[in-house]
Tab-separated table of N, CA and C in Angstrom:
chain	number	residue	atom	x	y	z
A	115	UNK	N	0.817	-1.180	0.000
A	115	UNK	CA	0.000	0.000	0.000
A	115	UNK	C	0.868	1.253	0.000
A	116	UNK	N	1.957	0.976	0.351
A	116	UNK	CA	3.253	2.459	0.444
A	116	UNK	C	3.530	2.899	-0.592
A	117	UNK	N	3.467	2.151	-1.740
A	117	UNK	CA	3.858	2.513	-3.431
A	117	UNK	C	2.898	3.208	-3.440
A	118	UNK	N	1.576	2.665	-3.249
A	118	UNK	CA	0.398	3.312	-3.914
A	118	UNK	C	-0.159	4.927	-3.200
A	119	UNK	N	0.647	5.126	-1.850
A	119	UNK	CA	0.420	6.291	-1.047
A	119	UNK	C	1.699	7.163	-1.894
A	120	UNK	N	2.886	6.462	-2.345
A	120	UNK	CA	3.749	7.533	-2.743
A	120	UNK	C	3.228	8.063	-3.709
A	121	UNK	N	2.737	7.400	-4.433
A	121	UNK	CA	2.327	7.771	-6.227
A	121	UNK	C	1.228	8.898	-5.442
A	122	UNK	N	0.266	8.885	-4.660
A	122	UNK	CA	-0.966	9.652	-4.907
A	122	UNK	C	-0.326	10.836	-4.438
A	123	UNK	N	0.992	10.760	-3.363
A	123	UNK	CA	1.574	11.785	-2.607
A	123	UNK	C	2.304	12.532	-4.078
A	124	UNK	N	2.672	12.174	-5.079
A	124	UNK	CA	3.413	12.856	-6.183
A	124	UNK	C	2.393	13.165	-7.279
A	125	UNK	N	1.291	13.183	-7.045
A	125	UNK	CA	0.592	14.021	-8.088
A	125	UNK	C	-0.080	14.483	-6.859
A	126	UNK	N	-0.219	14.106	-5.962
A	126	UNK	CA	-1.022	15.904	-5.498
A	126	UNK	C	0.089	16.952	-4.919
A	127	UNK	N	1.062	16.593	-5.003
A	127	UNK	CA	2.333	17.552	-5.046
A	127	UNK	C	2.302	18.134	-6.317
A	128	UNK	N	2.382	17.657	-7.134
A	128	UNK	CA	2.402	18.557	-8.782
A	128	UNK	C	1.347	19.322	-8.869
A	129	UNK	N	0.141	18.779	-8.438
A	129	UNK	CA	-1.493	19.360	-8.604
A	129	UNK	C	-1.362	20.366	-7.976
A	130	UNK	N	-0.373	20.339	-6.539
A	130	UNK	CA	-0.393	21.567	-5.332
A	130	UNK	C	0.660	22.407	-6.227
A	131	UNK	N	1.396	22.146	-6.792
A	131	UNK	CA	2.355	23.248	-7.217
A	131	UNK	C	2.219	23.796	-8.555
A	132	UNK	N	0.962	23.204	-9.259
A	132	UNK	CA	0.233	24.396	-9.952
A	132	UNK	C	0.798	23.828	-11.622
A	133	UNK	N	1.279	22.627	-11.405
A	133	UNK	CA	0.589	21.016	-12.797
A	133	UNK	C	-0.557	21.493	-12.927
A	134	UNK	N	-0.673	21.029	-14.230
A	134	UNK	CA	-2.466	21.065	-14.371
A	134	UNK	C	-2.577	20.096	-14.924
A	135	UNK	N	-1.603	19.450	-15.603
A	135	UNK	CA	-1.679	17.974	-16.280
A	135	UNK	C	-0.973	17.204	-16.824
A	136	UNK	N	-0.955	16.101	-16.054
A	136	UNK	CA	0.093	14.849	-15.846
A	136	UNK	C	0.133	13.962	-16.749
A	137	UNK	N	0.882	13.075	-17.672
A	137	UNK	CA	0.761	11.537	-18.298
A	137	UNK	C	1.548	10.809	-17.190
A	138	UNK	N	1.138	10.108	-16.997
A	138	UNK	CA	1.655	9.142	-15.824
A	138	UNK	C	1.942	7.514	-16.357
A	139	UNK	N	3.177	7.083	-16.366
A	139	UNK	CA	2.639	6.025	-16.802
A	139	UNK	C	3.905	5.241	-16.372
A	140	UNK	N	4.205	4.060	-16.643
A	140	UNK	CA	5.061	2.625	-16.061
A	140	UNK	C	5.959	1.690	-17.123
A	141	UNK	N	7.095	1.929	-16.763
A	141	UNK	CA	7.996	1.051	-17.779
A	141	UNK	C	8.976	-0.121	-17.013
A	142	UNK	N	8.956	-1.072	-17.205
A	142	UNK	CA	10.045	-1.969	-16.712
A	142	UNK	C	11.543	-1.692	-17.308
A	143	UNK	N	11.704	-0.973	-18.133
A	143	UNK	CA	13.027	-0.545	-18.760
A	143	UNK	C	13.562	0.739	-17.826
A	144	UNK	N	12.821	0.876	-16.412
A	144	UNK	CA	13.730	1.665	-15.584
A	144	UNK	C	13.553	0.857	-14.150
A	145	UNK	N	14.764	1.181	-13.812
A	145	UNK	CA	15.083	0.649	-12.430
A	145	UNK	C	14.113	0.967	-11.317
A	146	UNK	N	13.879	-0.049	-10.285
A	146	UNK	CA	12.887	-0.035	-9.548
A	146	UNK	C	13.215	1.433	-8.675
A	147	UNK	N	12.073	2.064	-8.476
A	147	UNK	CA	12.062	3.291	-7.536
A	147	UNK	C	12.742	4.703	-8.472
A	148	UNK	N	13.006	4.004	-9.769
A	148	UNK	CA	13.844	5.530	-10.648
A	148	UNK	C	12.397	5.935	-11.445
A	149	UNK	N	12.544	7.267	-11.762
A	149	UNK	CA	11.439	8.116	-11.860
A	149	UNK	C	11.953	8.951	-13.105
A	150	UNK	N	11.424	9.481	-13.995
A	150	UNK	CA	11.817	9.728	-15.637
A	150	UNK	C	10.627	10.990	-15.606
A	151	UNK	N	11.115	12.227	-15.549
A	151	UNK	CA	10.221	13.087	-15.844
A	151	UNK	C	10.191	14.388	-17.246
A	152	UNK	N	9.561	14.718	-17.785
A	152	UNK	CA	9.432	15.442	-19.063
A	152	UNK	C	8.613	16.235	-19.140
A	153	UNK	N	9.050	17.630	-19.404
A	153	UNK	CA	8.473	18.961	-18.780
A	153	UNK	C	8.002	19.674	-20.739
A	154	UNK	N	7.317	20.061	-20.785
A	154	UNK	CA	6.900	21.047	-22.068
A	154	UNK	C	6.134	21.934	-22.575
A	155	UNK	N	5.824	22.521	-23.417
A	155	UNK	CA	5.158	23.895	-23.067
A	155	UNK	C	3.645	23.831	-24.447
A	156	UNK	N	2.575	24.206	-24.014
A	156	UNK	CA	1.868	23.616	-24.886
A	156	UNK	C	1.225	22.941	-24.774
A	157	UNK	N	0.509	22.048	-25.690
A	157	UNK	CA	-0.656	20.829	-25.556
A	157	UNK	C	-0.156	20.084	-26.445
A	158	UNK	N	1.139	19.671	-26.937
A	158	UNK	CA	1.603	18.842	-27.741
A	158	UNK	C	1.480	17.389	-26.749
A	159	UNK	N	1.548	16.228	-27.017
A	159	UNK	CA	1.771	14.873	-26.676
A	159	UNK	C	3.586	15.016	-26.652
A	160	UNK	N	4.023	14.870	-25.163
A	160	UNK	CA	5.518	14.753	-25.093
A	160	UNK	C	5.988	13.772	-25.799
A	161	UNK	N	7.204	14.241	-26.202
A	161	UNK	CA	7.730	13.283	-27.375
A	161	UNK	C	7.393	13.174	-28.889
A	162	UNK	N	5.767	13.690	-29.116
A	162	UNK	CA	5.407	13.333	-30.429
A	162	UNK	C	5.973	14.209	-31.233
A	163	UNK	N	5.945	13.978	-32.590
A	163	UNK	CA	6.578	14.574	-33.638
A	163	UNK	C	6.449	16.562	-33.929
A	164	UNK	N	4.777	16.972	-33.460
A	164	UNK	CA	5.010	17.842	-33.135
A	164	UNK	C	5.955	18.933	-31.782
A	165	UNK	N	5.791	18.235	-30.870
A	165	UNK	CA	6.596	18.608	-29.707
A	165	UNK	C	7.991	18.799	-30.017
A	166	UNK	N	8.029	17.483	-30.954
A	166	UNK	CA	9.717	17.489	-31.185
A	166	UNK	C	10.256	18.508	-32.058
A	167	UNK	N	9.376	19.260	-32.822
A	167	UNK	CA	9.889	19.952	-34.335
A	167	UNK	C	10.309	18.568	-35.161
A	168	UNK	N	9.774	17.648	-35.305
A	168	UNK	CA	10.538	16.339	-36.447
A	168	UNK	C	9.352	16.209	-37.232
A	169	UNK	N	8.285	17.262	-37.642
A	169	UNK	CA	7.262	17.036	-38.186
A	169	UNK	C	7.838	16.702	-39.881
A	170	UNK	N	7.755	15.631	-40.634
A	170	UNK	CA	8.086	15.821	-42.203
A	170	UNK	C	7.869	17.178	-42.960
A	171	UNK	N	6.559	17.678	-42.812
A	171	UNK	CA	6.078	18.767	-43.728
A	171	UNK	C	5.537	19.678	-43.533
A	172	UNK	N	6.447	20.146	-41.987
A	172	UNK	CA	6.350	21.569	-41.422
A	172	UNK	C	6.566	22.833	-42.019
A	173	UNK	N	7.288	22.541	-42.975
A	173	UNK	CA	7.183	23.709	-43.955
A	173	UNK	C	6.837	23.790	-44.788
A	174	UNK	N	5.583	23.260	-45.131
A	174	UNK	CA	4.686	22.872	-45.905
A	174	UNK	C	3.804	24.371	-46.049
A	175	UNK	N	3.202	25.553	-46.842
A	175	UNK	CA	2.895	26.484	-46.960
A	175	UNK	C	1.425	26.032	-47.648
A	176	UNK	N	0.138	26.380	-47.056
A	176	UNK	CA	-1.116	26.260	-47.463
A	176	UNK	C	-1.422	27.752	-48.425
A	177	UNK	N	-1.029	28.039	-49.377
A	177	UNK	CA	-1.681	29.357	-50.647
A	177	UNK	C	-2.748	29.299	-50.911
A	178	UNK	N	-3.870	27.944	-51.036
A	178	UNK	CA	-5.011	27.759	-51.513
A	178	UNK	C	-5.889	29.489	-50.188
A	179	UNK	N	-5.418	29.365	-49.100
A	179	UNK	CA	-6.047	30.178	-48.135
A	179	UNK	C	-5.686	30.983	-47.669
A	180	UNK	N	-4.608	31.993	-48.673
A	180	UNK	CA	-4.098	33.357	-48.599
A	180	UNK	C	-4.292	34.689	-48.916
């Protein structure tokens, strides 16, 4: 039950310090008790192609609506 009190204790710490919104999630490719966090600005999906700037055809120019 101590895992499950830490976890609720670390999002209402973020919630208290003014997070507004978390992805939370679980990998066995990190060591037990290590914690991986990723901060960004926006409503992009961390990591995804927009977030990253790795979009293919970001400079892609729409004229039809100029």
């Amino acid at each position: 039950m101590s895992e499950i009190d830490d976890l609720i204790n670390m999002i209402d710490g973020k919630m208290n310090s003014g997070v507004s919104r978390l992805k939370v999630g679980f990998s066995e490719d990190l060591q037990e008790g290590e914690k991986k966090e990723a901060y960004h600005h926006g409503r992009c999906d961390v990591g995804s192609p927009w977030a990253t700037g790795t979009v293919g055809n970001c400079d892609a120019i729409d004229t039809d609506n100029q």
